[in-house]
PDB file of C-alpha atoms in Angstrom:
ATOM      1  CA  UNK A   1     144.880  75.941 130.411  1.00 52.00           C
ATOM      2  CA  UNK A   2     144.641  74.196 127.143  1.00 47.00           C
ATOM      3  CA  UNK A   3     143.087  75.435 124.151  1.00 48.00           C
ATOM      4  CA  UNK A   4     140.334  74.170 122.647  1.00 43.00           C
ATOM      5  CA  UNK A   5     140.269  72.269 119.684  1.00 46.00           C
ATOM      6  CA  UNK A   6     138.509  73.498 116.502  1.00 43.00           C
ATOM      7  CA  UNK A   7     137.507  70.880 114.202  1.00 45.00           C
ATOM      8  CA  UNK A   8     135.986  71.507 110.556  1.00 48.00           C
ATOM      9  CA  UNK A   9     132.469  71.420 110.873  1.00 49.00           C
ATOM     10  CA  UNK A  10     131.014  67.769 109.420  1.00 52.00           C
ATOM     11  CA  UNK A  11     127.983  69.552 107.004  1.00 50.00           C
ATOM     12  CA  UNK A  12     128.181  68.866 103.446  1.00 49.00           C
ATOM     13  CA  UNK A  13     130.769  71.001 101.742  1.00 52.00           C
ATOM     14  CA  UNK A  14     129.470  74.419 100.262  1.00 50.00           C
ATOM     15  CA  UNK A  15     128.912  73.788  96.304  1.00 47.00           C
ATOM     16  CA  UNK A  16     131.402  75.586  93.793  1.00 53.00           C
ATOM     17  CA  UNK A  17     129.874  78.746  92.608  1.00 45.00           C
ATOM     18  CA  UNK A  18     132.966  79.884  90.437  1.00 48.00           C
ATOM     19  CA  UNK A  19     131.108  78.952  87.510  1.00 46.00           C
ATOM     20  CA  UNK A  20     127.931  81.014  88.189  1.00 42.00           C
ATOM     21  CA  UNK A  21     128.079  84.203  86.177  1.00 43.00           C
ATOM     22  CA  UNK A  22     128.408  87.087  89.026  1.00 45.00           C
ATOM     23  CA  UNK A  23     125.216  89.180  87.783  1.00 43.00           C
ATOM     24  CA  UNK A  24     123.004  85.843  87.873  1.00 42.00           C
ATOM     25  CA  UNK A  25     123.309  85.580  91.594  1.00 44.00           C
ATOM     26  CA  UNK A  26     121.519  88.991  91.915  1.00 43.00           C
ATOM     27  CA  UNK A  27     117.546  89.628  92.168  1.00 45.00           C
ATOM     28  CA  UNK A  28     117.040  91.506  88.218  1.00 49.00           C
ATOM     29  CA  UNK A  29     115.461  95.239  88.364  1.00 52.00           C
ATOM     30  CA  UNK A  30     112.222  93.551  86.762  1.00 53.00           C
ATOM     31  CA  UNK A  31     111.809  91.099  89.654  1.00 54.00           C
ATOM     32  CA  UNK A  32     111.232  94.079  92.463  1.00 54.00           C
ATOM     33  CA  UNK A  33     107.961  93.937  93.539  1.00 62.00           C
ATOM     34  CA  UNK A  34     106.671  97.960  92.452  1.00 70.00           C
ATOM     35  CA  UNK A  35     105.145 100.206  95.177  1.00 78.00           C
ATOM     36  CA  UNK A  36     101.599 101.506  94.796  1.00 87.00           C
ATOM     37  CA  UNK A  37     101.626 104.785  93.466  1.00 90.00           C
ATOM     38  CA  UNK A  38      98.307 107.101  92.718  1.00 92.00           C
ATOM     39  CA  UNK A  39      97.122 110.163  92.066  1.00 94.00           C
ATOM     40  CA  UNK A  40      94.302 112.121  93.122  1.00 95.00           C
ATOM     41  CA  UNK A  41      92.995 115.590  90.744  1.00 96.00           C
ATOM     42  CA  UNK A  42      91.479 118.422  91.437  1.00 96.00           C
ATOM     43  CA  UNK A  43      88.314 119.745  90.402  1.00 95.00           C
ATOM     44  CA  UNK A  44      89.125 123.248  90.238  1.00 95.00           C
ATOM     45  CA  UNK A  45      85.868 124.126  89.090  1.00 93.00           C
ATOM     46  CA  UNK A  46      84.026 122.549  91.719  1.00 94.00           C
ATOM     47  CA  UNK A  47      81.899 124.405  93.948  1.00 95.00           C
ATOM     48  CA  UNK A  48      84.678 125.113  97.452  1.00 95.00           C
ATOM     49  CA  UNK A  49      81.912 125.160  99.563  1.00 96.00           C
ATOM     50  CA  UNK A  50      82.022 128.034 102.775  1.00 97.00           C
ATOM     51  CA  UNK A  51      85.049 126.530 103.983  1.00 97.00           C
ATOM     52  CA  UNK A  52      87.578 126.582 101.167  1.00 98.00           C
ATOM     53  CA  UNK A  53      89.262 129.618  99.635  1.00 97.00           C
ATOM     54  CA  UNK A  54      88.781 129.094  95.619  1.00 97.00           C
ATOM     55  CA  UNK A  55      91.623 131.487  94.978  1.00 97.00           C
ATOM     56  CA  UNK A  56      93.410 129.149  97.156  1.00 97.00           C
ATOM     57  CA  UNK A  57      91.729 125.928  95.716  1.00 97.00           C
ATOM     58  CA  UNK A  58      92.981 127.355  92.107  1.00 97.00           C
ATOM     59  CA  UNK A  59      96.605 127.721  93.431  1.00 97.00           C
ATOM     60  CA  UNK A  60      97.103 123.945  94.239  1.00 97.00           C
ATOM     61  CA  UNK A  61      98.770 121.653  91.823  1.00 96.00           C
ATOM     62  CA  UNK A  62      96.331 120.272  89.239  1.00 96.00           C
ATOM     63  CA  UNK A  63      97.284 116.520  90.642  1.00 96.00           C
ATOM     64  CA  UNK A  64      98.669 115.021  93.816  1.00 97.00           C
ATOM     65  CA  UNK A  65     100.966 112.390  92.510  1.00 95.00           C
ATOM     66  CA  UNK A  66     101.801 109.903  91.242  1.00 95.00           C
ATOM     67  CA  UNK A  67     103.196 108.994  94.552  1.00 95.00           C
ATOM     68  CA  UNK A  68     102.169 106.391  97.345  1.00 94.00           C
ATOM     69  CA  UNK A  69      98.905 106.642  98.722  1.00 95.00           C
ATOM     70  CA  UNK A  70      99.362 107.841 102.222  1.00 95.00           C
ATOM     71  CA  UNK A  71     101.763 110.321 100.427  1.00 96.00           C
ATOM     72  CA  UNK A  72      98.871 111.487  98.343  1.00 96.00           C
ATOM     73  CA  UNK A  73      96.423 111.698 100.830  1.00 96.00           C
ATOM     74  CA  UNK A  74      98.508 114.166 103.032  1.00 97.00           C
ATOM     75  CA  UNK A  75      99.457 116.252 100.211  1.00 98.00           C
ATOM     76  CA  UNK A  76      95.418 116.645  99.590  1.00 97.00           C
ATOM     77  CA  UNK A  77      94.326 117.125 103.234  1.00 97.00           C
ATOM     78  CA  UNK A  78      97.067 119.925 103.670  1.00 98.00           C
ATOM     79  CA  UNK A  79      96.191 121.059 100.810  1.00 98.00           C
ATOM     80  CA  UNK A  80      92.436 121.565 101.559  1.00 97.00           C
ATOM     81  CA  UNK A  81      93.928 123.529 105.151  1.00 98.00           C
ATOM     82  CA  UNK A  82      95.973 124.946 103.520  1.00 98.00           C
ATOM     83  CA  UNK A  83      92.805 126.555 101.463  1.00 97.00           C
ATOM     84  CA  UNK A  84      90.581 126.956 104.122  1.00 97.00           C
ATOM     85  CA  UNK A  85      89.850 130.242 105.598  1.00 97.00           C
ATOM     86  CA  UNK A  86      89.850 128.397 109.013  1.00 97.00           C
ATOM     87  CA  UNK A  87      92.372 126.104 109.385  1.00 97.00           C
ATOM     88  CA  UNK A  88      90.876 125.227 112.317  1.00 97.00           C
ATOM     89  CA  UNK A  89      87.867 124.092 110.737  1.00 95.00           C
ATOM     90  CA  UNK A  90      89.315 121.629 108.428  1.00 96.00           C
ATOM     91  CA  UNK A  91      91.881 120.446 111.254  1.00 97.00           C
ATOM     92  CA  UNK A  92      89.084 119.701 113.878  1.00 96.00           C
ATOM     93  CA  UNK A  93      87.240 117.502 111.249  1.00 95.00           C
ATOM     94  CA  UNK A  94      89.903 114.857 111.236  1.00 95.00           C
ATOM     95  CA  UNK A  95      91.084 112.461 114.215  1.00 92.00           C
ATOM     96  CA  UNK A  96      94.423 111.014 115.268  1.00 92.00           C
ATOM     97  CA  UNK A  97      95.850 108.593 113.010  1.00 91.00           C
ATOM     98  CA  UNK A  98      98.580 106.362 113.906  1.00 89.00           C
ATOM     99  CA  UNK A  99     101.518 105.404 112.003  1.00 90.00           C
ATOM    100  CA  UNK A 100     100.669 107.598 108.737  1.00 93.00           C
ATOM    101  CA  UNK A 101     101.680 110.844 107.605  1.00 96.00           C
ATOM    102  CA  UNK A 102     101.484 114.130 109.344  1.00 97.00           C
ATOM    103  CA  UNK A 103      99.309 117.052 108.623  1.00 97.00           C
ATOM    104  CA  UNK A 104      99.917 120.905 110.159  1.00 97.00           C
ATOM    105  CA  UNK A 105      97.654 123.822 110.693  1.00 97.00           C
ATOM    106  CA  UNK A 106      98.301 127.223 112.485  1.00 96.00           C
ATOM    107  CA  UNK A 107      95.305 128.490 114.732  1.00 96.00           C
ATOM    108  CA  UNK A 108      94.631 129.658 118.281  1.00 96.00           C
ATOM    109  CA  UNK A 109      98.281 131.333 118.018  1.00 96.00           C
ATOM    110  CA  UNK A 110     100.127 128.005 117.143  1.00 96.00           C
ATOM    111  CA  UNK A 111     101.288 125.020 115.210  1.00 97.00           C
ATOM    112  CA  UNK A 112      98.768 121.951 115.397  1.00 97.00           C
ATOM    113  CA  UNK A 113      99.792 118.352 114.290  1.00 97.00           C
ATOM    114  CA  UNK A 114      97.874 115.515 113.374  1.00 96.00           C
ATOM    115  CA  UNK A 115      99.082 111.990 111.830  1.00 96.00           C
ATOM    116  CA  UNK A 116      96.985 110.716 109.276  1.00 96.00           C
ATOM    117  CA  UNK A 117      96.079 106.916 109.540  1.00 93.00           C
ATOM    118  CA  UNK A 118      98.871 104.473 107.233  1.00 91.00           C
ATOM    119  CA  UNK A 119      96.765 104.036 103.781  1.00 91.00           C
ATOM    120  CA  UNK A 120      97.596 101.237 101.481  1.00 84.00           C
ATOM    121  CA  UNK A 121      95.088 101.790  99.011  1.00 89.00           C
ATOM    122  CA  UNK A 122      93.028 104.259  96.488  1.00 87.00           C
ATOM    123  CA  UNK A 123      89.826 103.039  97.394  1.00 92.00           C
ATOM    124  CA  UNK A 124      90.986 104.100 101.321  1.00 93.00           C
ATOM    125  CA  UNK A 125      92.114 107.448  99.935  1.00 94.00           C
ATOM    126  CA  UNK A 126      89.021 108.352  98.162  1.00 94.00           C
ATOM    127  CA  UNK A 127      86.468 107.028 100.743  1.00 95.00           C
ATOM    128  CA  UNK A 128      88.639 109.480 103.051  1.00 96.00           C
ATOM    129  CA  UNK A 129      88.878 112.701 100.979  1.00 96.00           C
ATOM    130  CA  UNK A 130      85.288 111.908  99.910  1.00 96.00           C
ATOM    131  CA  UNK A 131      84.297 112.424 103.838  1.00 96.00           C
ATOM    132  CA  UNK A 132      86.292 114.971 103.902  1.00 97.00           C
ATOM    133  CA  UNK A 133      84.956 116.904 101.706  1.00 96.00           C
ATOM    134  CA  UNK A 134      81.188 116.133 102.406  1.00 96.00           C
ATOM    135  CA  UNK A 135      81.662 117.470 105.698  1.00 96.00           C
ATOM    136  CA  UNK A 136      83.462 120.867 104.019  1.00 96.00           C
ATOM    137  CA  UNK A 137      80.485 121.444 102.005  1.00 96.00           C
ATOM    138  CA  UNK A 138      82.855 121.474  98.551  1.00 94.00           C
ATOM    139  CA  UNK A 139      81.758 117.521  96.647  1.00 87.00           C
ATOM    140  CA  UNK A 140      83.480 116.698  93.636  1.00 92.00           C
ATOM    141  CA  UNK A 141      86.841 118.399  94.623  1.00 96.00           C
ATOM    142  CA  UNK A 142      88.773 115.220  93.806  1.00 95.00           C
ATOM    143  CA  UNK A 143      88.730 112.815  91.199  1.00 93.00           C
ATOM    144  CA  UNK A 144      90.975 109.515  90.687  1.00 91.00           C
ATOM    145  CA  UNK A 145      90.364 110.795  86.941  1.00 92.00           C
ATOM    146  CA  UNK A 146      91.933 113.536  85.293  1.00 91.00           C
ATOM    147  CA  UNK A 147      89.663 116.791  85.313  1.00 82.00           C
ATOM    148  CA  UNK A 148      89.785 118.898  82.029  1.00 76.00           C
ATOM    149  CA  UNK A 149      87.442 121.873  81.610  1.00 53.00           C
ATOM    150  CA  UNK A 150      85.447 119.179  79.363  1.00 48.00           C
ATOM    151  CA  UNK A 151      85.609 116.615  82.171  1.00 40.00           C
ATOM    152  CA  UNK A 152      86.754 113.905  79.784  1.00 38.00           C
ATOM    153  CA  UNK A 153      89.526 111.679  79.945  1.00 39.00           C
ATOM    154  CA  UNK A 154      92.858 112.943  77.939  1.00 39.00           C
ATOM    155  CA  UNK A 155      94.718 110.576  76.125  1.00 38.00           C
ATOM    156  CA  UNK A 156      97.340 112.344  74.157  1.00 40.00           C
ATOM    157  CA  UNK A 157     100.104 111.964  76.783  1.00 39.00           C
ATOM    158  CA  UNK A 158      99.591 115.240  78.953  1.00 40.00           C
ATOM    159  CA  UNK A 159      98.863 113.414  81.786  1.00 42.00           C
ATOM    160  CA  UNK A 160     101.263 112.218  84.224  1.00 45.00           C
ATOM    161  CA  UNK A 161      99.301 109.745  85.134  1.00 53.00           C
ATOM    162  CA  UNK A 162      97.420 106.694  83.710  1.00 42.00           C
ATOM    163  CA  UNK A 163      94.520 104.930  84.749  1.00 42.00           C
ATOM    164  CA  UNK A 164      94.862 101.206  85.383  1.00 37.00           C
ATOM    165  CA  UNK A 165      91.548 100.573  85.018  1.00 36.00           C
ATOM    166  CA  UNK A 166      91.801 101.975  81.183  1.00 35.00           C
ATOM    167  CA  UNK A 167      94.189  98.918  80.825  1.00 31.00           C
ATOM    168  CA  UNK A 168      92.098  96.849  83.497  1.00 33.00           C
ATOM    169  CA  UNK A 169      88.095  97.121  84.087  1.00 32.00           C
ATOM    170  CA  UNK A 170      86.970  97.105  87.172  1.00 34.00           C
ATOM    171  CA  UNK A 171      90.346  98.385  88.612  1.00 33.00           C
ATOM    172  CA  UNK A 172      90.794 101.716  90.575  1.00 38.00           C
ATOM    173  CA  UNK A 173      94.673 102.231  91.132  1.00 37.00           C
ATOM    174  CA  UNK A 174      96.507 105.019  89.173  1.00 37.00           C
ATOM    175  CA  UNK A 175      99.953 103.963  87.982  1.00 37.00           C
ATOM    176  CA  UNK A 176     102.226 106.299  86.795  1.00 38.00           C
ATOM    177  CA  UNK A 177     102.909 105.911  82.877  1.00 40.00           C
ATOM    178  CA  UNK A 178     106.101 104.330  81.892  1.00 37.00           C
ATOM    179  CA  UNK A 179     108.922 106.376  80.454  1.00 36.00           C
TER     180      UNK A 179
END
């Protein structure tokens, strides 16, 4: 049996790249496309409705966020089971998602799970929690805008988050600020 014979391919050599500096062949950090992150607040003041705990409502976080938005809108649905005083109430108010995050609740003697639907955007977010919370009786509970006890917008840096649409009108994403 006799070998086969390699011969150098006949494309057009490869061009000399010895000259190129090393770092200039990368993608720069600037040229990454940057993931979607938001944040949803909390109207802790708002009325909780008979379905939500406010002792509970006034232990959450005063922001979900900045983080992406299917991120976001699981921390806030847990977060309203996780104030309810039925989980099973909130829980049987949402449906099977597919492909999104997943939510728990405890009733009947055990663990329930549900995936949340894969969100890509505030506007999905908010037109979900706004449902939501229609159907728990407790409007207002979340806000793309920071709450204060004043309800108006701080801008001396205590937020974590910034409003695009400060920078952008018409605009409803929340970006978090730049360090």
């Amino acid at each position: 049996m006799t070998p086969l014979a390699i011969s150098p391919p006949s494309s057009t050599p490869e061009p000399d790249m010895s000259s190129i500096p090393q770092d200039a062949a990368t993608i720069p950090h600037s040229a990454t496309p940057q993931v979607l992150t938001v944040c949803i607040y909390i109207n802790k003041q708002a009325n909780t409705g008979p379905n939500l705990d406010r002792k509970k409502i006034q232990q959450l976080p005063d922001h979900f966020g900045p983080d992406r938005p299917s991120v976001v809108l699981q921390q806030a649905v847990q977060g309203c089971i996780d104030s309810a005083f039925q989980q099973k109430t909130v829980f049987t108010l949402l449906t099977q998602g597919y492909g999104g995050e997943k939510i728990s609740a405890t009733f009947d003697g055990k663990q329930h799970l549900l995936s949340l639907p894969v969100v890509n955007s505030i506007d999905y977010v908010l037109r979900f929690l706004k449902k939501l919370c229609r159907s728990l009786h407790c409007e207002n509970l979340f806000s793309d805008e920071p709450i204060t006890q004043h309800t108006s917008y701080q801008s001396d840096g205590t937020s974590k988050c910034l409003r695009l649409s400060d920078a952008k009108a018409g605009a409803r994403f929340i970006i978090p600020k730049s360090i």
